[in-house]
Tab-separated table of C-alpha atoms and ligand atoms in Angstrom:
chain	number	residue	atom	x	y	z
A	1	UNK	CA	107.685	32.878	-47.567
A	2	UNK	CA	106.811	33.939	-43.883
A	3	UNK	CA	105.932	31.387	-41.536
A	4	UNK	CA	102.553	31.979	-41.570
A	5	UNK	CA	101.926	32.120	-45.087
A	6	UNK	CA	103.579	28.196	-45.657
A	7	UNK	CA	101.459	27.024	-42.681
A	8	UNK	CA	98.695	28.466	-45.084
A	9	UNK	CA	99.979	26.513	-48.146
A	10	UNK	CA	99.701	23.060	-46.275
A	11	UNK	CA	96.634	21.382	-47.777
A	12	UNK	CA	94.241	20.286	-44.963
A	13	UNK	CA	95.219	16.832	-45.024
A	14	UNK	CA	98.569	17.635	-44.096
A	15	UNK	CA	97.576	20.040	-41.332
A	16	UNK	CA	95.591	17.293	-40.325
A	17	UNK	CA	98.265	14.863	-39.553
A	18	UNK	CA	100.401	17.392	-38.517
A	19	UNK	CA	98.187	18.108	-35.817
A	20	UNK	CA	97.378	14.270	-34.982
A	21	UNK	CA	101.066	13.594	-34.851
A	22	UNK	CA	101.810	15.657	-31.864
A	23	UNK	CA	99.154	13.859	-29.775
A	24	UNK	CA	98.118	11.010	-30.707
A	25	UNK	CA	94.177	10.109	-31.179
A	26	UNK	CA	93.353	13.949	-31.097
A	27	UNK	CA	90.502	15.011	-33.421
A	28	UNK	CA	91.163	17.909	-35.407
A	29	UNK	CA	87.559	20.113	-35.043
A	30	UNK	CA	89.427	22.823	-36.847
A	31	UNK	CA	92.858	22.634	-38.750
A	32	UNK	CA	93.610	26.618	-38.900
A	33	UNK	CA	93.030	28.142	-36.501
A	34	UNK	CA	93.237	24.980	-34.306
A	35	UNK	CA	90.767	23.378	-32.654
A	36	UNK	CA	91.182	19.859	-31.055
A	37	UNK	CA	89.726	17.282	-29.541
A	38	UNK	CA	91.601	14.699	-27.430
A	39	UNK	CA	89.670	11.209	-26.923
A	40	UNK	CA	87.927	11.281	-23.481
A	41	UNK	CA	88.695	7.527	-23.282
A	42	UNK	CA	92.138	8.518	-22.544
A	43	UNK	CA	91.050	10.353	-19.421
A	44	UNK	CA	92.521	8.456	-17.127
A	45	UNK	CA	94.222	10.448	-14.142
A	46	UNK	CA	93.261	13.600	-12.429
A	47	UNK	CA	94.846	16.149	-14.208
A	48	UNK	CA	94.947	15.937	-18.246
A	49	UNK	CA	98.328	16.094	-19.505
A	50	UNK	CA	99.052	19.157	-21.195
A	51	UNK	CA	99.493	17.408	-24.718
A	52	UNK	CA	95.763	15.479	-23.641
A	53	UNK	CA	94.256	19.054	-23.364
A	54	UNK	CA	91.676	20.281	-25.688
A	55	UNK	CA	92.261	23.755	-27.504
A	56	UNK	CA	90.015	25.973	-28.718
A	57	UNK	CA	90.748	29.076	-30.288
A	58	UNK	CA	88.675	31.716	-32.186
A	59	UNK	CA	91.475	33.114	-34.293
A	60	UNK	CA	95.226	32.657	-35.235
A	61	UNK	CA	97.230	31.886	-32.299
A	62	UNK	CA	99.149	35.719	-31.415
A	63	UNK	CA	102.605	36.224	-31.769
A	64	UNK	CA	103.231	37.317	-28.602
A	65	UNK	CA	106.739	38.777	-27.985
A	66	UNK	CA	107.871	37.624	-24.529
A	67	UNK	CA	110.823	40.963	-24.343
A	68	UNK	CA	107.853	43.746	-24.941
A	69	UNK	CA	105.275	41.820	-23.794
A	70	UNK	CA	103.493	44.077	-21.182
A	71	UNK	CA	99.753	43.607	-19.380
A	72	UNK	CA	98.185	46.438	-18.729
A	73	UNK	CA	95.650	47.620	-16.044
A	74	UNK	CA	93.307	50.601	-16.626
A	75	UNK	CA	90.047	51.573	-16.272
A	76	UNK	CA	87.741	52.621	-13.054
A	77	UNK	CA	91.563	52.247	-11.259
A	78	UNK	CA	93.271	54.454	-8.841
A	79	UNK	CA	96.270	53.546	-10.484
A	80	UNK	CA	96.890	52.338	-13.685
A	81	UNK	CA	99.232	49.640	-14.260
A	82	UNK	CA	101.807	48.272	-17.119
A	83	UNK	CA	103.941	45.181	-16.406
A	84	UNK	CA	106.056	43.371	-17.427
A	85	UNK	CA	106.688	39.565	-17.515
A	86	UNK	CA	109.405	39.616	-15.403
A	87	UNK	CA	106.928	41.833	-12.819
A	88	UNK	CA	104.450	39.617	-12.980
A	89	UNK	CA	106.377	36.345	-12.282
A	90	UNK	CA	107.515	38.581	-9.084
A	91	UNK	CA	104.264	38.963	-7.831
A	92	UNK	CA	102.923	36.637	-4.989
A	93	UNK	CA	101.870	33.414	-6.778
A	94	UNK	CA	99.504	30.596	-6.156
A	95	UNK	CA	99.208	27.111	-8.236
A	96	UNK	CA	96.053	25.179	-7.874
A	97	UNK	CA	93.597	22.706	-10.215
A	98	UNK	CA	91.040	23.759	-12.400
A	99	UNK	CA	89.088	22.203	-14.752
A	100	UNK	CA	87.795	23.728	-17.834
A	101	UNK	CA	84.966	22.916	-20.120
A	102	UNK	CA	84.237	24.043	-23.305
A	103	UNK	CA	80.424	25.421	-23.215
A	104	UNK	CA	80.469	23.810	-26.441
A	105	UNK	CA	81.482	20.185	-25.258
A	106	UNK	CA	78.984	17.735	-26.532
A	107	UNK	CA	77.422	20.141	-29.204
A	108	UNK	CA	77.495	16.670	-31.490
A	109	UNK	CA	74.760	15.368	-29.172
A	110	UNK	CA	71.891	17.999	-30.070
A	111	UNK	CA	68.918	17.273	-32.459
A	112	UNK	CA	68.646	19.164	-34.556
A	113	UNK	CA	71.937	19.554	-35.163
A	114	UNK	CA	73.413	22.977	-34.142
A	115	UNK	CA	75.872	25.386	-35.865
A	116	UNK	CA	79.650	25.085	-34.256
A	117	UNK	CA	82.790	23.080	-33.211
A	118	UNK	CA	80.865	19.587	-33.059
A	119	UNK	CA	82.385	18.481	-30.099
A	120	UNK	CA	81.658	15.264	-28.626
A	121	UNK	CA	82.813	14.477	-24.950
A	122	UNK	CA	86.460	15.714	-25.193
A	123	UNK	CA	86.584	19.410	-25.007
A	124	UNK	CA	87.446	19.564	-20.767
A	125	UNK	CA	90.199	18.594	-18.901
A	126	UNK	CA	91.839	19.570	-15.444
A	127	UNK	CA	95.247	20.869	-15.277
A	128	UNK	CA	97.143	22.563	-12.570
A	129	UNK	CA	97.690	26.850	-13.038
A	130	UNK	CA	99.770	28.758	-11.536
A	131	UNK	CA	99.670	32.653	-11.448
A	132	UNK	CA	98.357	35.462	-9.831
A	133	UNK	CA	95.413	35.934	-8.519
A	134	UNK	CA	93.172	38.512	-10.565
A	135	UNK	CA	92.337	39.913	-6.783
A	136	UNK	CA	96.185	40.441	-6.180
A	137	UNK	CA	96.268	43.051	-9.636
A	138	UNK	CA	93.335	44.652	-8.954
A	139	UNK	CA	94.121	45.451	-5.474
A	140	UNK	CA	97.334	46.997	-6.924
A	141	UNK	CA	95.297	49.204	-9.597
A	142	UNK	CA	92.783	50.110	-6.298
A	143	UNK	CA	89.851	49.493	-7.969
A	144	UNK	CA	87.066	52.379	-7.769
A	145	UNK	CA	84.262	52.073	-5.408
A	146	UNK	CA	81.936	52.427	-8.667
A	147	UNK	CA	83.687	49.711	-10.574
A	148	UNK	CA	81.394	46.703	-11.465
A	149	UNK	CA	83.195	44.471	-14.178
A	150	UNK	CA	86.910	43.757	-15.258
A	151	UNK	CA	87.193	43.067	-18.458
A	152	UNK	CA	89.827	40.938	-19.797
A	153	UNK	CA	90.991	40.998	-22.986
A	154	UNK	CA	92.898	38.791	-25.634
A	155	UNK	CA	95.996	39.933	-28.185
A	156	UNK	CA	93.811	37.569	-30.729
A	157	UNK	CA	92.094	39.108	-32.847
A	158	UNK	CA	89.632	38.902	-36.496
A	159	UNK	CA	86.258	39.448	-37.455
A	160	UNK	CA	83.529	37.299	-37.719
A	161	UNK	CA	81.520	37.356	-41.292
A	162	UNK	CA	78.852	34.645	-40.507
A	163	UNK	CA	75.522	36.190	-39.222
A	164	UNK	CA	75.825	37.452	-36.164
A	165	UNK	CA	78.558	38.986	-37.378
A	166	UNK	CA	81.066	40.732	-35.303
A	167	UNK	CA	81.461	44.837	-36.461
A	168	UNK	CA	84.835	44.258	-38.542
A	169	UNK	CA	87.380	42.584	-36.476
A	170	UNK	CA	87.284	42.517	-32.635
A	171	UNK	CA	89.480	41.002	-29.774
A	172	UNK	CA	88.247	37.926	-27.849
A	173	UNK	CA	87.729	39.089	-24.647
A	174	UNK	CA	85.066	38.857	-21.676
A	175	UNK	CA	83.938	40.299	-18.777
A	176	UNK	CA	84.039	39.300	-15.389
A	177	UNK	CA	81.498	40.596	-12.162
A	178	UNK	CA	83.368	42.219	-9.631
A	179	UNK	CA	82.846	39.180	-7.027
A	180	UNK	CA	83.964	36.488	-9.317
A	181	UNK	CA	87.015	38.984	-10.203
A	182	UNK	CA	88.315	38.996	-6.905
A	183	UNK	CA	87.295	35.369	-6.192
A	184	UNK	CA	90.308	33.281	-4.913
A	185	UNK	CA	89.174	30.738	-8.101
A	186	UNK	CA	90.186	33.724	-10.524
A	187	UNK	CA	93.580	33.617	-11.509
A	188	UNK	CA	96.137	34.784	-13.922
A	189	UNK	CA	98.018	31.617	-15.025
A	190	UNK	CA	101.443	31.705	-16.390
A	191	UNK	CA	102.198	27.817	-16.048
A	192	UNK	CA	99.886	24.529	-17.330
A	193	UNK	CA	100.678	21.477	-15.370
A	194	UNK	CA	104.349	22.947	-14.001
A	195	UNK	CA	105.615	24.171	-17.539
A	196	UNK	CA	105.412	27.580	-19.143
A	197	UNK	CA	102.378	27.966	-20.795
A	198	UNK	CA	102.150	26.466	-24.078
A	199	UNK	CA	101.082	29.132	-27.344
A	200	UNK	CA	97.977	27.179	-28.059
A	201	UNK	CA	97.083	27.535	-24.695
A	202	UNK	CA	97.720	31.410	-23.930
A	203	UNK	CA	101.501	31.955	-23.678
A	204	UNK	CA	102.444	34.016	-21.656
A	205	UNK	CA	99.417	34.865	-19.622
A	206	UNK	CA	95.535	33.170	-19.681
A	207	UNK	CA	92.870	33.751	-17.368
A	208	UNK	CA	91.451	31.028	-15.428
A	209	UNK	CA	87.711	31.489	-13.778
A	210	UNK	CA	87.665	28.114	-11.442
A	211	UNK	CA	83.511	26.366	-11.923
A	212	UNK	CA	83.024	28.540	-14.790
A	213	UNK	CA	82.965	27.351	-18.460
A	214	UNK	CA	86.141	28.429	-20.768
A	215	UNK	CA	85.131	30.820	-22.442
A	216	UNK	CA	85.989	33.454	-19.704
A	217	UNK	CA	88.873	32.001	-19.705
A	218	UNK	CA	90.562	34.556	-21.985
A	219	UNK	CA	94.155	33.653	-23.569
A	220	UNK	CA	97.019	36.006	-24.604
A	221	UNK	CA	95.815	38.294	-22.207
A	222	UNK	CA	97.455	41.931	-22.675
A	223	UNK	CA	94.730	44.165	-21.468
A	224	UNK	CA	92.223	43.905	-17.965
A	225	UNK	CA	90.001	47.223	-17.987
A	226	UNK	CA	87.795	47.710	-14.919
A	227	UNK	CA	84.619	48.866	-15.775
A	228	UNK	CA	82.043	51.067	-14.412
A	229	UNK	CA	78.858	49.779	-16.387
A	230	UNK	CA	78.261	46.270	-17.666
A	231	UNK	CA	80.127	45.111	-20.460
A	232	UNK	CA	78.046	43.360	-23.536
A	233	UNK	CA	80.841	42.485	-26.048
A	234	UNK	CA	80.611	40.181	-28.488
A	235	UNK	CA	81.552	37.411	-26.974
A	236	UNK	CA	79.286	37.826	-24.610
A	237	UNK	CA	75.765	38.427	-26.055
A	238	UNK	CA	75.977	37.269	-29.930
A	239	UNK	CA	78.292	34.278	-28.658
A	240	UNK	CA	78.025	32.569	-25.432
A	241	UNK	CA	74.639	33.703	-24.096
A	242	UNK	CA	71.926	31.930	-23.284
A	243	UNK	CA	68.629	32.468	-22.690
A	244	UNK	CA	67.042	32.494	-19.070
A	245	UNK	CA	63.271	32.950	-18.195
A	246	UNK	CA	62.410	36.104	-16.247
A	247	UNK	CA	59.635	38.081	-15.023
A	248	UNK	CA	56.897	35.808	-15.903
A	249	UNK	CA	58.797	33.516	-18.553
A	250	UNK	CA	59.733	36.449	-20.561
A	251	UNK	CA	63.050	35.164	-22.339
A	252	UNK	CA	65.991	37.047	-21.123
A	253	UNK	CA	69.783	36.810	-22.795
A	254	UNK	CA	72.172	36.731	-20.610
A	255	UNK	CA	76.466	35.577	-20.864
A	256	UNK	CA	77.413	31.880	-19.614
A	257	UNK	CA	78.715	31.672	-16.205
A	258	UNK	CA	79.138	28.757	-13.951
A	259	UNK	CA	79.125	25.246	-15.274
A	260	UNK	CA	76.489	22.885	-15.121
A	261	UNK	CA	76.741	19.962	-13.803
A	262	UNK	CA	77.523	16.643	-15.934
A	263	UNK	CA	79.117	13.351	-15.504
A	264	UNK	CA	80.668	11.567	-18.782
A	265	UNK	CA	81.976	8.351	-18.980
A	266	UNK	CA	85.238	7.761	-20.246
A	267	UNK	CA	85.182	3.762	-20.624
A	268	UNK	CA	83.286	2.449	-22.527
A	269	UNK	CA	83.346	4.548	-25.381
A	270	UNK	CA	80.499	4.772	-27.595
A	271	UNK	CA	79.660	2.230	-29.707
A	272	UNK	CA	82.625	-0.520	-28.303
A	273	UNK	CA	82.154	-4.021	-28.192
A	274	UNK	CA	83.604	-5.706	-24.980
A	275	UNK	CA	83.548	-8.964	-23.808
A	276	UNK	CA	80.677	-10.401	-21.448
A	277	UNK	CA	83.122	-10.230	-18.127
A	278	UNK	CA	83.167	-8.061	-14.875
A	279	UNK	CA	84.579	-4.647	-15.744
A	280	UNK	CA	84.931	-0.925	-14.336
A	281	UNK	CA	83.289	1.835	-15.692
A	282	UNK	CA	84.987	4.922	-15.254
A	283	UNK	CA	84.770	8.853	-15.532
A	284	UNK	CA	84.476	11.994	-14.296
A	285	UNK	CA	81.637	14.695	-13.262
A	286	UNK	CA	81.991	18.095	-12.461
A	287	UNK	CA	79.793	20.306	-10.406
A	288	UNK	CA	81.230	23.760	-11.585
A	289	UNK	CA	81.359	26.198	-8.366
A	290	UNK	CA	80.339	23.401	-5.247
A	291	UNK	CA	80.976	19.713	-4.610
A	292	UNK	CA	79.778	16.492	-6.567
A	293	UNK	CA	77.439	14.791	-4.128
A	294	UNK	CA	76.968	11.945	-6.078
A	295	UNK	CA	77.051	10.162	-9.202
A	296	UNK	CA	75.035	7.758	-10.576
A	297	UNK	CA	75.101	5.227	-13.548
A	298	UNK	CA	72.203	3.118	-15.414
A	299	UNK	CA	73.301	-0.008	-17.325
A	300	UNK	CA	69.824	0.350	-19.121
A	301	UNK	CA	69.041	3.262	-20.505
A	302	UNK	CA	67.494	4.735	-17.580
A	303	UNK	CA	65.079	2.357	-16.050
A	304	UNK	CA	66.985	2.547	-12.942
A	305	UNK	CA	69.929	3.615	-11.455
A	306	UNK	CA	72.757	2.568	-9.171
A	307	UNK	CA	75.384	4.607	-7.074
A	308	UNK	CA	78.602	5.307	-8.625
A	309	UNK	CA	82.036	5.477	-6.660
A	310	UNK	CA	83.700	8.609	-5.956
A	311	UNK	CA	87.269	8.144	-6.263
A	312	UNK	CA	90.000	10.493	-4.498
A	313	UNK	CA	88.870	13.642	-2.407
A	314	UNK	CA	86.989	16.690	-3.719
A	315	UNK	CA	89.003	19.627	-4.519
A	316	UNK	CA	87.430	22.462	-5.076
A	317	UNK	CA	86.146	23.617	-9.049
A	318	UNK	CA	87.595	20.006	-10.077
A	319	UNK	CA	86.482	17.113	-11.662
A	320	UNK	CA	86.427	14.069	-9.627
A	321	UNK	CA	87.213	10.569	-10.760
A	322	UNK	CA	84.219	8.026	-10.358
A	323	UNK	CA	84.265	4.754	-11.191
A	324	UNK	CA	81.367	1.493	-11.477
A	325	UNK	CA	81.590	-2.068	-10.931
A	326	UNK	CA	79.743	-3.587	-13.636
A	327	UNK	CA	78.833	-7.396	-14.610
A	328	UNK	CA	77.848	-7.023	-18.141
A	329	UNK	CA	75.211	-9.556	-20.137
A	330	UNK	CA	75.165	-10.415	-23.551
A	331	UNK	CA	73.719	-7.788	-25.848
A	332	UNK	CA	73.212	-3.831	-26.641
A	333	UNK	CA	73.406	-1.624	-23.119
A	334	UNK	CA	72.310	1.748	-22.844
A	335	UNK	CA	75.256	3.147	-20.420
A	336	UNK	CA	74.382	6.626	-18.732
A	337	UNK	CA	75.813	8.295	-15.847
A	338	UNK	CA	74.466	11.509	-13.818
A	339	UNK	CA	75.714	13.988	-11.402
A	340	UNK	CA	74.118	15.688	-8.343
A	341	UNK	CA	75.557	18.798	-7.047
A	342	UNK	CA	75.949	19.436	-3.580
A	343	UNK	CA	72.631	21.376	-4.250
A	344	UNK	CA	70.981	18.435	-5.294
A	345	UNK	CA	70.733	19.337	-8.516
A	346	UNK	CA	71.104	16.950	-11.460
A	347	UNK	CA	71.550	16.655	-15.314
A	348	UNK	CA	68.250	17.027	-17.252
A	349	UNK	CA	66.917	14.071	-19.357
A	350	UNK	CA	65.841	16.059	-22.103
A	351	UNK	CA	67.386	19.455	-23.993
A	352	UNK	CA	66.411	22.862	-22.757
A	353	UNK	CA	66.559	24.933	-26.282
A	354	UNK	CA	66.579	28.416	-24.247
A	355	UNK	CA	70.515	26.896	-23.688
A	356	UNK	CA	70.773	27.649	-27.488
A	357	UNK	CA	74.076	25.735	-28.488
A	358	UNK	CA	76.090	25.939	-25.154
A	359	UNK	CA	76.069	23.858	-21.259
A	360	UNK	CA	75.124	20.805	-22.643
A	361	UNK	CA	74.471	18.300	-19.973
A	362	UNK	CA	71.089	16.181	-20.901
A	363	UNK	CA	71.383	12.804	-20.524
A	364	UNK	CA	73.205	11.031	-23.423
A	365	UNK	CA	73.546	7.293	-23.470
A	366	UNK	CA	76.454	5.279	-24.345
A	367	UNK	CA	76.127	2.500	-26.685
A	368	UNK	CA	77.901	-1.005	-25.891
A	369	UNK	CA	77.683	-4.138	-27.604
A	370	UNK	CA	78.463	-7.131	-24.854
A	371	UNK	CA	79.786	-9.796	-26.818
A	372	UNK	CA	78.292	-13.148	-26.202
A	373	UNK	CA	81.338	-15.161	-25.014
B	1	MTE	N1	92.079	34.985	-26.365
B	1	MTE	C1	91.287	33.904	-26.433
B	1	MTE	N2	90.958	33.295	-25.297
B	1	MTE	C2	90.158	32.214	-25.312
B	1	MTE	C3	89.636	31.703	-26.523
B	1	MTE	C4	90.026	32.347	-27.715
B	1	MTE	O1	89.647	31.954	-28.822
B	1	MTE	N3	90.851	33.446	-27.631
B	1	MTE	N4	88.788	30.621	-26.479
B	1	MTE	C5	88.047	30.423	-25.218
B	1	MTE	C6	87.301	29.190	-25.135
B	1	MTE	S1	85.795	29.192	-25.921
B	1	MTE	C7	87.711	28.132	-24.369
B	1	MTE	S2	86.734	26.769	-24.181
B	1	MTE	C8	89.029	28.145	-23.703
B	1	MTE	C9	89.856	26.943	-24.127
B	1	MTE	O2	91.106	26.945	-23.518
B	1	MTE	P1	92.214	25.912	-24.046
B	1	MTE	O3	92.344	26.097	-25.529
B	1	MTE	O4	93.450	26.216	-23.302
B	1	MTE	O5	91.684	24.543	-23.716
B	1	MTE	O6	89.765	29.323	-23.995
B	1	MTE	C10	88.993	30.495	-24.026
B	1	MTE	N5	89.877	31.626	-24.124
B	2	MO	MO1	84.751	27.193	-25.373
């Protein structure tokens, strides 16, 4: 039997604790391909261990052959290009935090409930890349004055049967605008948190696009095509879009882009019982391309709000660490945190449907019981 074929044969219950067992508390979304959920409560530091690092994948994981593996360049180019591993580690490389979020994270919070990976708060994390720049490829290529897109593309690969389905099986890839391309934020990562890459996580090469949300963060890449005309693949249009109002209100489709913003708390958890005694609550918010201003947190449900302290110092298309002194009384809280951008822009209290199942950042409480004594 091929490898692939016993991994098949495990029954889902032993997939299941084959995938708890190499980190611990994960939540299996999805046993094959795999799909997991870390616990948020174990957020704790800056940057999310590699093993504390959500995956989601569309299809089997590649077998990518590191000898023959080659990325390739073509498109609107003035040259073409083909390397190799080996010429890509040679090529000027930078290493800097990001933090990705699924634009399905929270998807367990909507009413009704939506179709998808039922995330709850545990599908982003922050790890450190390193790579090339996408800018530093495409300025080797020479990119063609009528070039608007680059379009990167995965070695994954299957269709999609459920309605919209995808015509018979397609890569996962995305496009990219020219300016966020060539953005210093866009790289070409080879390493997660100082080690190779990781298969689940894009081995040997994954895009990441700093402030956006992951899904243009395309793993296994093997192909970047620079186009002259707007791309609208499937993972762009039938997946990740959402709706925005145009011209009058007329609804508009259009792909996710930049994240919005969002604070979560990581202690308490929902639905814990702690004791009646002065404790910190802590988290993170995110603010996608610019700065958290601000976070705030309501120990009842709303009715009014305190500041929040920002821990560390900002670096830029992070997360940043916030944490609360809190005092708490006997009884059921409502715990809710919020996060201004540097725009002044906040979470929304209630669901905007025109988001369809994606950016989910209303307001979603937390519910503690304080014990009595
Ligand atoms: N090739 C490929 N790239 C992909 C995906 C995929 O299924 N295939 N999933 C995307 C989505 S939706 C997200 S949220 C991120 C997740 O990255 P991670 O699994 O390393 O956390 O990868 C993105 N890149
Ligand atoms: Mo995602």
């Amino acid at each position: 039997m091929r490898r692939r074929d016993a991994l098949k044969a495990i029954p889902l219950a032993a997939a299941t604790l084959r995938a708890r067992a190499d980190s611990p508390g994960v939540t299996v979304r999805m046993s094959e391909p795999p799909n997991l959920e870390p616990p948020f409560a174990e957020q704790k530091t800056f940057l999310t261990p590699t093993e504390q690092f959500y995956v989601r994948n569309h299809f089997a994981t590649p077998t990518v052959d590191l000898k023959t593996y080659t990325l390739e360049v073509s498109g609107a180019v003035a040259t073409p290009l083909k390397l190799t591993l080996a010429e890509l580690l040679a090529l000027p490389a930078v290493t800097m935090p990001l933090t990705l979020e699924c634009a399905g994270n929270g998807r367990v919070f909507l009413t009704p409930p939506a179709r998808g990976l039922q995330w709850q708060l545990g599908a982003v994390g922050t790890a450190e890349w390193t790579g090339v720049r996408l800018s530093t490829l495409l300025d080797r290529a020479g990119i063609k004055k009528s070039a608007v897109e680059v379009i990167l593309v995965g070695a994954d690969k299957g269709a999609i049967t459920s309605d919209p389905a995808s015509p018979g099986a397609v890569h996962f890839d995305r496009s990219i605008p020219l300016l966020k391309a060539r953005a210093v934020e866009t790289i070409l990562a080879y390493k997660m948190n100082g080690e190779p890459l990781t298969d689940k996580h894009g081995a040997p090469l994954r895009a990441v696009i700093g402030g956006w949300y992951g899904m243009a963060a395309v793993k296994w890449i093997t192909r970047i095509i620079v186009s002259e005309t707007a791309y609208d693949g499937f993972w762009q249009t039938f997946d990740y879009s959402v709706f925005e109002r145009r011209d009058g209100g007329l609804p508009t489709l259009k792909p996710l882009t930049a994240m919005e913003p969002k604070a979560q708390i990581a202690w308490p958890a929902f639905g814990e019982t702690i004791p009646p005694k002065p404790c910190t609550i802590r988290g993170m918010a995110w603010a996608s391309e610019i700065e958290v201003a601000k976070v705030e947190v309501s120990v009842d449900g709303g009715a009014t709000w305190s500041m929040a302290k920002l821990l560390g110092e900002p670096k830029p298309f992070c997360w940043r660490l916030w944490n609360f002194e809190w005092q708490p009384k006997p009884g059921l809280v409502k715990l809710l945190a919020r996060c201004y951008d540097a725009n002044g822009k906040t979470q929304p209290e209630k669901r905007d449907p025109d988001r369809r199942s994606y950016a989910i950042n209303h307001l979603v409480p937390v519910e503690v019981t304080v014990r009595s004594t």
